């Protein structure tokens, strides 16, 4: 049994908890709790769950999880995502070079552009003068019963505007982003994703929750969210699927496109560690 496992076990015994008691409190399976006490982290589902389970265990027995993870950080697997900046730098450099080339080429055509603008202005002035002259010389005939025709025209215009508003309202409603849970627990389907991306907000609710956010196979971010702490992510419109892993689904709130996601089915399960999958329909 290593030091961190011994420390957690002593704290549990001091609290008067058995392994079964701790399983009821944390909702973590008994075999994982025993593996943590014996320092057998390779028996846990993965590096993400090692940190998440140790945090829940330490909080349950009255030990500061942040202090514990910092003290034994060399013994605990680190699952933080790495950042790759080189592609971004190359992309930025390429954009700058294209921009400089564009403005350099544009300078060669400035004389032609100026001449073209002058010609267009002259033609516009001549055309305006001719139209104004024709309007001044033409006579206007006022039709009889003009009031009746105006009334009918106004009614038609009002009906047309009302129909257009109804069509726009129906079109707007049909294009609203929708999130629907499928028959499989923890799987959702999203439709009508905006072209500028999908706003996803993950929030700690009632207590702390360890969250991992992935777009496809790539980890976007992961961190522990305290109660009322929010993390917003914009998912690109060309993304087909993203997942949210939570170490405590009961302390997790998710909002997509400004609407709360119904997690009641996942929260009613026997375990609080959940992986929620969101599939985007095109």
PDB file of C-alpha atoms in Angstrom:
ATOM      1  CA  UNK A   1       0.000   0.000   0.000  1.00  0.00           C
ATOM      2  CA  UNK A   2       1.569   3.342  -1.046  1.00  0.00           C
ATOM      3  CA  UNK A   3       1.511   6.609   0.912  1.00  0.00           C
ATOM      4  CA  UNK A   4      -1.549   8.205  -0.703  1.00  0.00           C
ATOM      5  CA  UNK A   5      -3.594   5.019  -0.309  1.00  0.00           C
ATOM      6  CA  UNK A   6      -2.477   4.666   3.342  1.00  0.00           C
ATOM      7  CA  UNK A   7      -3.378   8.293   4.040  1.00  0.00           C
ATOM      8  CA  UNK A   8      -6.868   7.911   2.565  1.00  0.00           C
ATOM      9  CA  UNK A   9      -7.445   4.607   4.366  1.00  0.00           C
ATOM     10  CA  UNK A  10      -6.422   6.099   7.745  1.00  0.00           C
ATOM     11  CA  UNK A  11      -8.788   9.044   7.166  1.00  0.00           C
ATOM     12  CA  UNK A  12     -11.617   6.641   6.324  1.00  0.00           C
ATOM     13  CA  UNK A  13     -11.047   4.579   9.451  1.00  0.00           C
ATOM     14  CA  UNK A  14     -10.845   7.757  11.542  1.00  0.00           C
ATOM     15  CA  UNK A  15     -14.253   8.761  10.185  1.00  0.00           C
ATOM     16  CA  UNK A  16     -15.578   5.334  11.099  1.00  0.00           C
ATOM     17  CA  UNK A  17     -16.459   4.423   7.513  1.00  0.00           C
ATOM     18  CA  UNK A  18     -16.233   0.949   6.026  1.00  0.00           C
ATOM     19  CA  UNK A  19     -15.527   0.402   2.348  1.00  0.00           C
ATOM     20  CA  UNK A  20     -19.244  -0.303   1.873  1.00  0.00           C
ATOM     21  CA  UNK A  21     -20.135   2.974   3.620  1.00  0.00           C
ATOM     22  CA  UNK A  22     -17.775   4.886   1.335  1.00  0.00           C
ATOM     23  CA  UNK A  23     -19.244   3.180  -1.715  1.00  0.00           C
ATOM     24  CA  UNK A  24     -22.701   4.467  -0.735  1.00  0.00           C
ATOM     25  CA  UNK A  25     -21.378   8.002  -0.126  1.00  0.00           C
ATOM     26  CA  UNK A  26     -19.268   8.406  -3.289  1.00  0.00           C
ATOM     27  CA  UNK A  27     -21.147   6.005  -5.631  1.00  0.00           C
ATOM     28  CA  UNK A  28     -17.723   4.647  -6.643  1.00  0.00           C
ATOM     29  CA  UNK A  29     -17.561   0.861  -7.003  1.00  0.00           C
ATOM     30  CA  UNK A  30     -16.006  -0.998  -4.070  1.00  0.00           C
ATOM     31  CA  UNK A  31     -13.240  -2.591  -6.168  1.00  0.00           C
ATOM     32  CA  UNK A  32     -12.035   0.856  -7.297  1.00  0.00           C
ATOM     33  CA  UNK A  33     -11.968   2.152  -3.708  1.00  0.00           C
ATOM     34  CA  UNK A  34      -9.849  -0.843  -2.657  1.00  0.00           C
ATOM     35  CA  UNK A  35      -7.523  -0.295  -5.645  1.00  0.00           C
ATOM     36  CA  UNK A  36      -7.007   3.354  -4.597  1.00  0.00           C
ATOM     37  CA  UNK A  37      -6.116   2.349  -1.013  1.00  0.00           C
ATOM     38  CA  UNK A  38      -3.647  -0.241  -2.304  1.00  0.00           C
ATOM     39  CA  UNK A  39      -2.115   2.200  -4.810  1.00  0.00           C
ATOM     40  CA  UNK A  40      -3.128   0.030  -7.775  1.00  0.00           C
ATOM     41  CA  UNK A  41      -4.104   2.888 -10.077  1.00  0.00           C
ATOM     42  CA  UNK A  42      -3.739   0.669 -13.145  1.00  0.00           C
ATOM     43  CA  UNK A  43      -6.878  -1.201 -11.984  1.00  0.00           C
ATOM     44  CA  UNK A  44      -8.979   1.963 -12.552  1.00  0.00           C
ATOM     45  CA  UNK A  45     -10.683   2.662 -15.942  1.00  0.00           C
ATOM     46  CA  UNK A  46      -8.122   5.334 -16.948  1.00  0.00           C
ATOM     47  CA  UNK A  47      -6.022   8.338 -15.908  1.00  0.00           C
ATOM     48  CA  UNK A  48      -9.061  10.635 -15.937  1.00  0.00           C
ATOM     49  CA  UNK A  49     -10.857   8.442 -13.387  1.00  0.00           C
ATOM     50  CA  UNK A  50      -7.767   8.149 -11.140  1.00  0.00           C
ATOM     51  CA  UNK A  51      -7.863  11.902 -10.410  1.00  0.00           C
ATOM     52  CA  UNK A  52     -11.664  12.055 -10.288  1.00  0.00           C
ATOM     53  CA  UNK A  53     -12.013   9.108  -7.865  1.00  0.00           C
ATOM     54  CA  UNK A  54      -9.185  10.324  -5.575  1.00  0.00           C
ATOM     55  CA  UNK A  55     -10.850  13.767  -5.374  1.00  0.00           C
ATOM     56  CA  UNK A  56     -14.216  12.211  -4.437  1.00  0.00           C
ATOM     57  CA  UNK A  57     -12.621   9.833  -1.921  1.00  0.00           C
ATOM     58  CA  UNK A  58     -10.618  12.603  -0.185  1.00  0.00           C
ATOM     59  CA  UNK A  59     -13.604  14.984  -0.044  1.00  0.00           C
ATOM     60  CA  UNK A  60     -15.742  12.237   1.510  1.00  0.00           C
ATOM     61  CA  UNK A  61     -13.240  11.560   4.342  1.00  0.00           C
ATOM     62  CA  UNK A  62     -12.503  15.224   5.085  1.00  0.00           C
ATOM     63  CA  UNK A  63      -9.145  15.665   3.307  1.00  0.00           C
ATOM     64  CA  UNK A  64      -8.532  18.645   0.999  1.00  0.00           C
ATOM     65  CA  UNK A  65      -8.461  17.118  -2.478  1.00  0.00           C
ATOM     66  CA  UNK A  66      -6.466  20.024  -3.947  1.00  0.00           C
ATOM     67  CA  UNK A  67      -3.748  19.742  -1.280  1.00  0.00           C
ATOM     68  CA  UNK A  68      -3.636  15.953  -1.633  1.00  0.00           C
ATOM     69  CA  UNK A  69      -3.302  16.015  -5.427  1.00  0.00           C
ATOM     70  CA  UNK A  70      -0.585  18.676  -5.194  1.00  0.00           C
ATOM     71  CA  UNK A  71       1.357  16.750  -2.516  1.00  0.00           C
ATOM     72  CA  UNK A  72       1.339  13.481  -4.494  1.00  0.00           C
ATOM     73  CA  UNK A  73       1.232  14.886  -8.038  1.00  0.00           C
ATOM     74  CA  UNK A  74       4.319  12.852  -8.986  1.00  0.00           C
ATOM     75  CA  UNK A  75       2.493   9.606  -8.050  1.00  0.00           C
ATOM     76  CA  UNK A  76      -0.822  10.426  -9.767  1.00  0.00           C
ATOM     77  CA  UNK A  77      -1.182  10.155 -13.577  1.00  0.00           C
ATOM     78  CA  UNK A  78      -1.493  13.540 -15.279  1.00  0.00           C
ATOM     79  CA  UNK A  79      -4.240  13.656 -17.899  1.00  0.00           C
ATOM     80  CA  UNK A  80      -3.992  17.315 -18.895  1.00  0.00           C
ATOM     81  CA  UNK A  81      -4.206  17.880 -22.694  1.00  0.00           C
ATOM     82  CA  UNK A  82      -1.161  19.204 -24.513  1.00  0.00           C
ATOM     83  CA  UNK A  83      -1.284  22.359 -26.558  1.00  0.00           C
ATOM     84  CA  UNK A  84       0.091  22.451 -30.090  1.00  0.00           C
ATOM     85  CA  UNK A  85       0.960  25.987 -31.096  1.00  0.00           C
ATOM     86  CA  UNK A  86       3.154  25.354 -34.143  1.00  0.00           C
ATOM     87  CA  UNK A  87       0.261  24.869 -36.635  1.00  0.00           C
ATOM     88  CA  UNK A  88      -1.374  28.078 -35.389  1.00  0.00           C
ATOM     89  CA  UNK A  89       1.864  30.046 -35.830  1.00  0.00           C
ATOM     90  CA  UNK A  90       2.279  28.675 -39.369  1.00  0.00           C
ATOM     91  CA  UNK A  91      -1.337  29.524 -40.195  1.00  0.00           C
ATOM     92  CA  UNK A  92      -0.943  33.097 -38.860  1.00  0.00           C
ATOM     93  CA  UNK A  93       2.270  33.621 -40.842  1.00  0.00           C
ATOM     94  CA  UNK A  94       0.563  32.368 -44.015  1.00  0.00           C
ATOM     95  CA  UNK A  95      -2.389  34.741 -43.546  1.00  0.00           C
ATOM     96  CA  UNK A  96      -0.043  37.723 -43.047  1.00  0.00           C
ATOM     97  CA  UNK A  97       1.907  36.857 -46.203  1.00  0.00           C
ATOM     98  CA  UNK A  98      -1.304  36.543 -48.262  1.00  0.00           C
ATOM     99  CA  UNK A  99      -2.573  39.866 -46.874  1.00  0.00           C
ATOM    100  CA  UNK A 100       0.682  41.683 -47.752  1.00  0.00           C
ATOM    101  CA  UNK A 101       0.628  40.195 -51.265  1.00  0.00           C
ATOM    102  CA  UNK A 102      -2.991  41.288 -51.786  1.00  0.00           C
ATOM    103  CA  UNK A 103      -2.395  44.927 -50.803  1.00  0.00           C
ATOM    104  CA  UNK A 104       0.825  45.021 -52.855  1.00  0.00           C
ATOM    105  CA  UNK A 105      -1.036  43.896 -55.991  1.00  0.00           C
ATOM    106  CA  UNK A 106      -3.933  46.257 -55.264  1.00  0.00           C
ATOM    107  CA  UNK A 107      -1.587  49.272 -55.417  1.00  0.00           C
ATOM    108  CA  UNK A 108      -0.789  48.517 -59.066  1.00  0.00           C
ATOM    109  CA  UNK A 109      -4.443  48.976 -60.069  1.00  0.00           C
ATOM    110  CA  UNK A 110      -5.210  52.208 -58.175  1.00  0.00           C
ATOM    111  CA  UNK A 111      -4.966  54.499 -61.289  1.00  0.00           C
ATOM    112  CA  UNK A 112      -7.378  52.285 -63.250  1.00  0.00           C
ATOM    113  CA  UNK A 113      -9.777  52.147 -60.304  1.00  0.00           C
ATOM    114  CA  UNK A 114      -9.804  55.954 -59.928  1.00  0.00           C
ATOM    115  CA  UNK A 115     -10.507  56.451 -63.649  1.00  0.00           C
ATOM    116  CA  UNK A 116     -13.299  53.893 -63.520  1.00  0.00           C
ATOM    117  CA  UNK A 117     -14.946  55.643 -60.550  1.00  0.00           C
ATOM    118  CA  UNK A 118     -14.825  59.027 -62.337  1.00  0.00           C
ATOM    119  CA  UNK A 119     -16.484  57.546 -65.450  1.00  0.00           C
ATOM    120  CA  UNK A 120     -19.250  55.935 -63.381  1.00  0.00           C
ATOM    121  CA  UNK A 121     -19.939  59.245 -61.574  1.00  0.00           C
ATOM    122  CA  UNK A 122     -20.180  61.169 -64.881  1.00  0.00           C
ATOM    123  CA  UNK A 123     -22.590  58.618 -66.354  1.00  0.00           C
ATOM    124  CA  UNK A 124     -24.688  58.742 -63.184  1.00  0.00           C
ATOM    125  CA  UNK A 125     -24.965  62.549 -63.274  1.00  0.00           C
ATOM    126  CA  UNK A 126     -26.034  62.538 -66.947  1.00  0.00           C
ATOM    127  CA  UNK A 127     -28.621  59.791 -66.365  1.00  0.00           C
ATOM    128  CA  UNK A 128     -30.055  61.575 -63.313  1.00  0.00           C
ATOM    129  CA  UNK A 129     -30.435  64.829 -65.297  1.00  0.00           C
ATOM    130  CA  UNK A 130     -32.266  63.102 -68.140  1.00  0.00           C
ATOM    131  CA  UNK A 131     -34.656  61.299 -65.800  1.00  0.00           C
ATOM    132  CA  UNK A 132     -35.415  64.484 -63.869  1.00  0.00           C
ATOM    133  CA  UNK A 133     -36.090  66.362 -67.119  1.00  0.00           C
ATOM    134  CA  UNK A 134     -38.513  63.696 -68.383  1.00  0.00           C
ATOM    135  CA  UNK A 135     -40.408  63.636 -65.077  1.00  0.00           C
ATOM    136  CA  UNK A 136     -40.817  67.426 -65.120  1.00  0.00           C
ATOM    137  CA  UNK A 137     -42.236  67.484 -68.665  1.00  0.00           C
ATOM    138  CA  UNK A 138     -44.655  64.559 -68.251  1.00  0.00           C
ATOM    139  CA  UNK A 139     -48.231  65.071 -67.036  1.00  0.00           C
ATOM    140  CA  UNK A 140     -49.880  63.103 -64.252  1.00  0.00           C
ATOM    141  CA  UNK A 141     -53.392  61.722 -64.709  1.00  0.00           C
ATOM    142  CA  UNK A 142     -55.385  61.137 -61.511  1.00  0.00           C
ATOM    143  CA  UNK A 143     -57.696  58.141 -61.901  1.00  0.00           C
ATOM    144  CA  UNK A 144     -61.315  58.254 -60.808  1.00  0.00           C
ATOM    145  CA  UNK A 145     -62.453  56.486 -57.601  1.00  0.00           C
ATOM    146  CA  UNK A 146     -58.873  56.642 -56.322  1.00  0.00           C
ATOM    147  CA  UNK A 147     -60.002  56.280 -52.691  1.00  0.00           C
ATOM    148  CA  UNK A 148     -61.554  52.860 -53.299  1.00  0.00           C
ATOM    149  CA  UNK A 149     -58.476  51.579 -55.138  1.00  0.00           C
ATOM    150  CA  UNK A 150     -56.185  52.876 -52.382  1.00  0.00           C
ATOM    151  CA  UNK A 151     -58.285  51.114 -49.703  1.00  0.00           C
ATOM    152  CA  UNK A 152     -58.173  47.791 -51.579  1.00  0.00           C
ATOM    153  CA  UNK A 153     -54.431  48.131 -52.124  1.00  0.00           C
ATOM    154  CA  UNK A 154     -53.873  48.891 -48.420  1.00  0.00           C
ATOM    155  CA  UNK A 155     -55.864  45.787 -47.398  1.00  0.00           C
ATOM    156  CA  UNK A 156     -53.856  43.596 -49.771  1.00  0.00           C
ATOM    157  CA  UNK A 157     -50.595  45.048 -48.441  1.00  0.00           C
ATOM    158  CA  UNK A 158     -51.676  44.416 -44.820  1.00  0.00           C
ATOM    159  CA  UNK A 159     -52.619  40.793 -45.579  1.00  0.00           C
ATOM    160  CA  UNK A 160     -49.317  40.254 -47.402  1.00  0.00           C
ATOM    161  CA  UNK A 161     -47.280  41.663 -44.493  1.00  0.00           C
ATOM    162  CA  UNK A 162     -49.230  39.526 -41.983  1.00  0.00           C
ATOM    163  CA  UNK A 163     -48.564  36.390 -44.057  1.00  0.00           C
ATOM    164  CA  UNK A 164     -44.863  37.273 -44.381  1.00  0.00           C
ATOM    165  CA  UNK A 165     -44.550  37.749 -40.603  1.00  0.00           C
ATOM    166  CA  UNK A 166     -46.253  34.386 -39.986  1.00  0.00           C
ATOM    167  CA  UNK A 167     -43.918  32.659 -42.477  1.00  0.00           C
ATOM    168  CA  UNK A 168     -40.840  34.270 -40.881  1.00  0.00           C
ATOM    169  CA  UNK A 169     -42.036  33.270 -37.392  1.00  0.00           C
ATOM    170  CA  UNK A 170     -42.596  29.663 -38.524  1.00  0.00           C
ATOM    171  CA  UNK A 171     -39.208  29.579 -40.290  1.00  0.00           C
ATOM    172  CA  UNK A 172     -37.410  30.977 -37.198  1.00  0.00           C
ATOM    173  CA  UNK A 173     -39.095  28.439 -34.929  1.00  0.00           C
ATOM    174  CA  UNK A 174     -38.179  25.532 -37.235  1.00  0.00           C
ATOM    175  CA  UNK A 175     -34.529  26.634 -37.258  1.00  0.00           C
ATOM    176  CA  UNK A 176     -34.144  26.722 -33.455  1.00  0.00           C
ATOM    177  CA  UNK A 177     -31.470  24.391 -32.107  1.00  0.00           C
ATOM    178  CA  UNK A 178     -32.990  21.276 -30.512  1.00  0.00           C
ATOM    179  CA  UNK A 179     -31.417  18.704 -28.167  1.00  0.00           C
ATOM    180  CA  UNK A 180     -33.237  15.377 -27.845  1.00  0.00           C
ATOM    181  CA  UNK A 181     -32.181  12.364 -25.761  1.00  0.00           C
ATOM    182  CA  UNK A 182     -32.315   9.033 -27.593  1.00  0.00           C
ATOM    183  CA  UNK A 183     -33.501   5.711 -26.175  1.00  0.00           C
ATOM    184  CA  UNK A 184     -29.911   4.998 -25.093  1.00  0.00           C
ATOM    185  CA  UNK A 185     -29.103   6.630 -21.746  1.00  0.00           C
ATOM    186  CA  UNK A 186     -26.596   9.470 -22.038  1.00  0.00           C
ATOM    187  CA  UNK A 187     -26.874   9.818 -25.851  1.00  0.00           C
ATOM    188  CA  UNK A 188     -28.379  12.952 -27.399  1.00  0.00           C
ATOM    189  CA  UNK A 189     -29.142  14.213 -30.933  1.00  0.00           C
ATOM    190  CA  UNK A 190     -28.714  17.910 -31.832  1.00  0.00           C
ATOM    191  CA  UNK A 191     -30.364  19.529 -34.882  1.00  0.00           C
ATOM    192  CA  UNK A 192     -30.270  22.996 -36.507  1.00  0.00           C
ATOM    193  CA  UNK A 193     -26.739  23.967 -35.431  1.00  0.00           C
ATOM    194  CA  UNK A 194     -25.972  27.657 -36.262  1.00  0.00           C
ATOM    195  CA  UNK A 195     -23.368  28.266 -38.972  1.00  0.00           C
ATOM    196  CA  UNK A 196     -21.192  30.232 -36.525  1.00  0.00           C
ATOM    197  CA  UNK A 197     -20.965  27.283 -34.105  1.00  0.00           C
ATOM    198  CA  UNK A 198     -22.821  25.814 -31.134  1.00  0.00           C
ATOM    199  CA  UNK A 199     -22.565  27.436 -27.684  1.00  0.00           C
ATOM    200  CA  UNK A 200     -22.113  24.761 -24.982  1.00  0.00           C
ATOM    201  CA  UNK A 201     -21.939  25.785 -21.295  1.00  0.00           C
ATOM    202  CA  UNK A 202     -20.940  23.267 -18.586  1.00  0.00           C
ATOM    203  CA  UNK A 203     -21.569  24.353 -14.985  1.00  0.00           C
ATOM    204  CA  UNK A 204     -20.853  22.928 -11.550  1.00  0.00           C
ATOM    205  CA  UNK A 205     -24.217  22.493  -9.793  1.00  0.00           C
ATOM    206  CA  UNK A 206     -24.693  21.852  -6.051  1.00  0.00           C
ATOM    207  CA  UNK A 207     -21.043  20.872  -5.686  1.00  0.00           C
ATOM    208  CA  UNK A 208     -17.765  20.143  -7.469  1.00  0.00           C
ATOM    209  CA  UNK A 209     -17.548  17.981 -10.610  1.00  0.00           C
ATOM    210  CA  UNK A 210     -14.504  16.939 -12.659  1.00  0.00           C
ATOM    211  CA  UNK A 211     -15.250  17.495 -16.371  1.00  0.00           C
ATOM    212  CA  UNK A 212     -13.536  16.360 -19.588  1.00  0.00           C
ATOM    213  CA  UNK A 213     -14.764  17.906 -22.900  1.00  0.00           C
ATOM    214  CA  UNK A 214     -13.869  16.137 -26.168  1.00  0.00           C
ATOM    215  CA  UNK A 215     -14.663  17.005 -29.808  1.00  0.00           C
ATOM    216  CA  UNK A 216     -14.410  13.767 -31.738  1.00  0.00           C
ATOM    217  CA  UNK A 217     -11.215  12.064 -30.482  1.00  0.00           C
ATOM    218  CA  UNK A 218      -9.553  15.333 -29.376  1.00  0.00           C
ATOM    219  CA  UNK A 219      -9.693  16.572 -25.770  1.00  0.00           C
ATOM    220  CA  UNK A 220     -10.679  20.270 -25.824  1.00  0.00           C
ATOM    221  CA  UNK A 221     -10.348  20.881 -22.069  1.00  0.00           C
ATOM    222  CA  UNK A 222     -10.720  19.227 -18.666  1.00  0.00           C
ATOM    223  CA  UNK A 223     -10.875  20.650 -15.167  1.00  0.00           C
ATOM    224  CA  UNK A 224     -12.743  20.521 -11.872  1.00  0.00           C
ATOM    225  CA  UNK A 225     -15.736  22.908 -11.812  1.00  0.00           C
ATOM    226  CA  UNK A 226     -16.863  24.181  -8.420  1.00  0.00           C
ATOM    227  CA  UNK A 227     -20.507  24.955  -7.621  1.00  0.00           C
ATOM    228  CA  UNK A 228     -21.818  27.753  -9.931  1.00  0.00           C
ATOM    229  CA  UNK A 229     -18.515  27.792 -11.891  1.00  0.00           C
ATOM    230  CA  UNK A 230     -19.120  27.803 -15.666  1.00  0.00           C
ATOM    231  CA  UNK A 231     -17.021  26.829 -18.704  1.00  0.00           C
ATOM    232  CA  UNK A 232     -18.223  27.888 -22.172  1.00  0.00           C
ATOM    233  CA  UNK A 233     -17.149  26.197 -25.416  1.00  0.00           C
ATOM    234  CA  UNK A 234     -18.083  26.999 -29.025  1.00  0.00           C
ATOM    235  CA  UNK A 235     -18.348  23.755 -31.003  1.00  0.00           C
ATOM    236  CA  UNK A 236     -17.696  24.358 -34.766  1.00  0.00           C
ATOM    237  CA  UNK A 237     -20.684  23.745 -37.059  1.00  0.00           C
ATOM    238  CA  UNK A 238     -18.789  21.050 -39.006  1.00  0.00           C
ATOM    239  CA  UNK A 239     -18.319  18.900 -35.881  1.00  0.00           C
ATOM    240  CA  UNK A 240     -20.265  15.622 -35.983  1.00  0.00           C
ATOM    241  CA  UNK A 241     -19.999  14.528 -32.339  1.00  0.00           C
ATOM    242  CA  UNK A 242     -18.688  15.670 -28.968  1.00  0.00           C
ATOM    243  CA  UNK A 243     -18.644  14.066 -25.503  1.00  0.00           C
ATOM    244  CA  UNK A 244     -18.721  15.354 -21.940  1.00  0.00           C
ATOM    245  CA  UNK A 245     -17.292  13.080 -19.214  1.00  0.00           C
ATOM    246  CA  UNK A 246     -18.249  14.002 -15.674  1.00  0.00           C
ATOM    247  CA  UNK A 247     -16.984  12.600 -12.411  1.00  0.00           C
ATOM    248  CA  UNK A 248     -20.284  13.517 -10.723  1.00  0.00           C
ATOM    249  CA  UNK A 249     -23.359  13.840 -12.950  1.00  0.00           C
ATOM    250  CA  UNK A 250     -25.468  14.993  -9.995  1.00  0.00           C
ATOM    251  CA  UNK A 251     -23.249  18.093  -9.696  1.00  0.00           C
ATOM    252  CA  UNK A 252     -23.297  18.836 -13.439  1.00  0.00           C
ATOM    253  CA  UNK A 253     -25.490  21.201 -15.491  1.00  0.00           C
ATOM    254  CA  UNK A 254     -25.233  21.500 -19.302  1.00  0.00           C
ATOM    255  CA  UNK A 255     -26.750  24.233 -21.501  1.00  0.00           C
ATOM    256  CA  UNK A 256     -26.710  23.963 -25.315  1.00  0.00           C
ATOM    257  CA  UNK A 257     -27.868  26.818 -27.539  1.00  0.00           C
ATOM    258  CA  UNK A 258     -29.305  28.583 -24.483  1.00  0.00           C
ATOM    259  CA  UNK A 259     -31.423  25.567 -23.434  1.00  0.00           C
ATOM    260  CA  UNK A 260     -30.828  23.275 -20.429  1.00  0.00           C
ATOM    261  CA  UNK A 261     -30.108  19.629 -21.297  1.00  0.00           C
ATOM    262  CA  UNK A 262     -32.310  17.107 -19.460  1.00  0.00           C
ATOM    263  CA  UNK A 263     -29.923  14.908 -17.416  1.00  0.00           C
ATOM    264  CA  UNK A 264     -32.602  13.335 -15.211  1.00  0.00           C
ATOM    265  CA  UNK A 265     -32.261   9.872 -16.787  1.00  0.00           C
ATOM    266  CA  UNK A 266     -28.472   9.839 -16.282  1.00  0.00           C
ATOM    267  CA  UNK A 267     -28.770  11.247 -12.737  1.00  0.00           C
ATOM    268  CA  UNK A 268     -31.151   8.454 -11.706  1.00  0.00           C
ATOM    269  CA  UNK A 269     -28.549   5.728 -12.324  1.00  0.00           C
ATOM    270  CA  UNK A 270     -26.487   3.811  -9.775  1.00  0.00           C
ATOM    271  CA  UNK A 271     -23.194   5.525 -10.630  1.00  0.00           C
ATOM    272  CA  UNK A 272     -22.378   9.241 -10.783  1.00  0.00           C
ATOM    273  CA  UNK A 273     -19.482   8.928 -13.264  1.00  0.00           C
ATOM    274  CA  UNK A 274     -21.011   9.366 -16.716  1.00  0.00           C
ATOM    275  CA  UNK A 275     -19.988   9.875 -20.339  1.00  0.00           C
ATOM    276  CA  UNK A 276     -22.587  11.934 -22.253  1.00  0.00           C
ATOM    277  CA  UNK A 277     -22.473  11.738 -26.072  1.00  0.00           C
ATOM    278  CA  UNK A 278     -23.931  14.429 -28.360  1.00  0.00           C
ATOM    279  CA  UNK A 279     -24.418  13.617 -32.078  1.00  0.00           C
ATOM    280  CA  UNK A 280     -24.978  16.558 -34.469  1.00  0.00           C
ATOM    281  CA  UNK A 281     -27.319  16.053 -37.418  1.00  0.00           C
ATOM    282  CA  UNK A 282     -26.551  18.055 -40.567  1.00  0.00           C
TER     283      UNK A 282
END
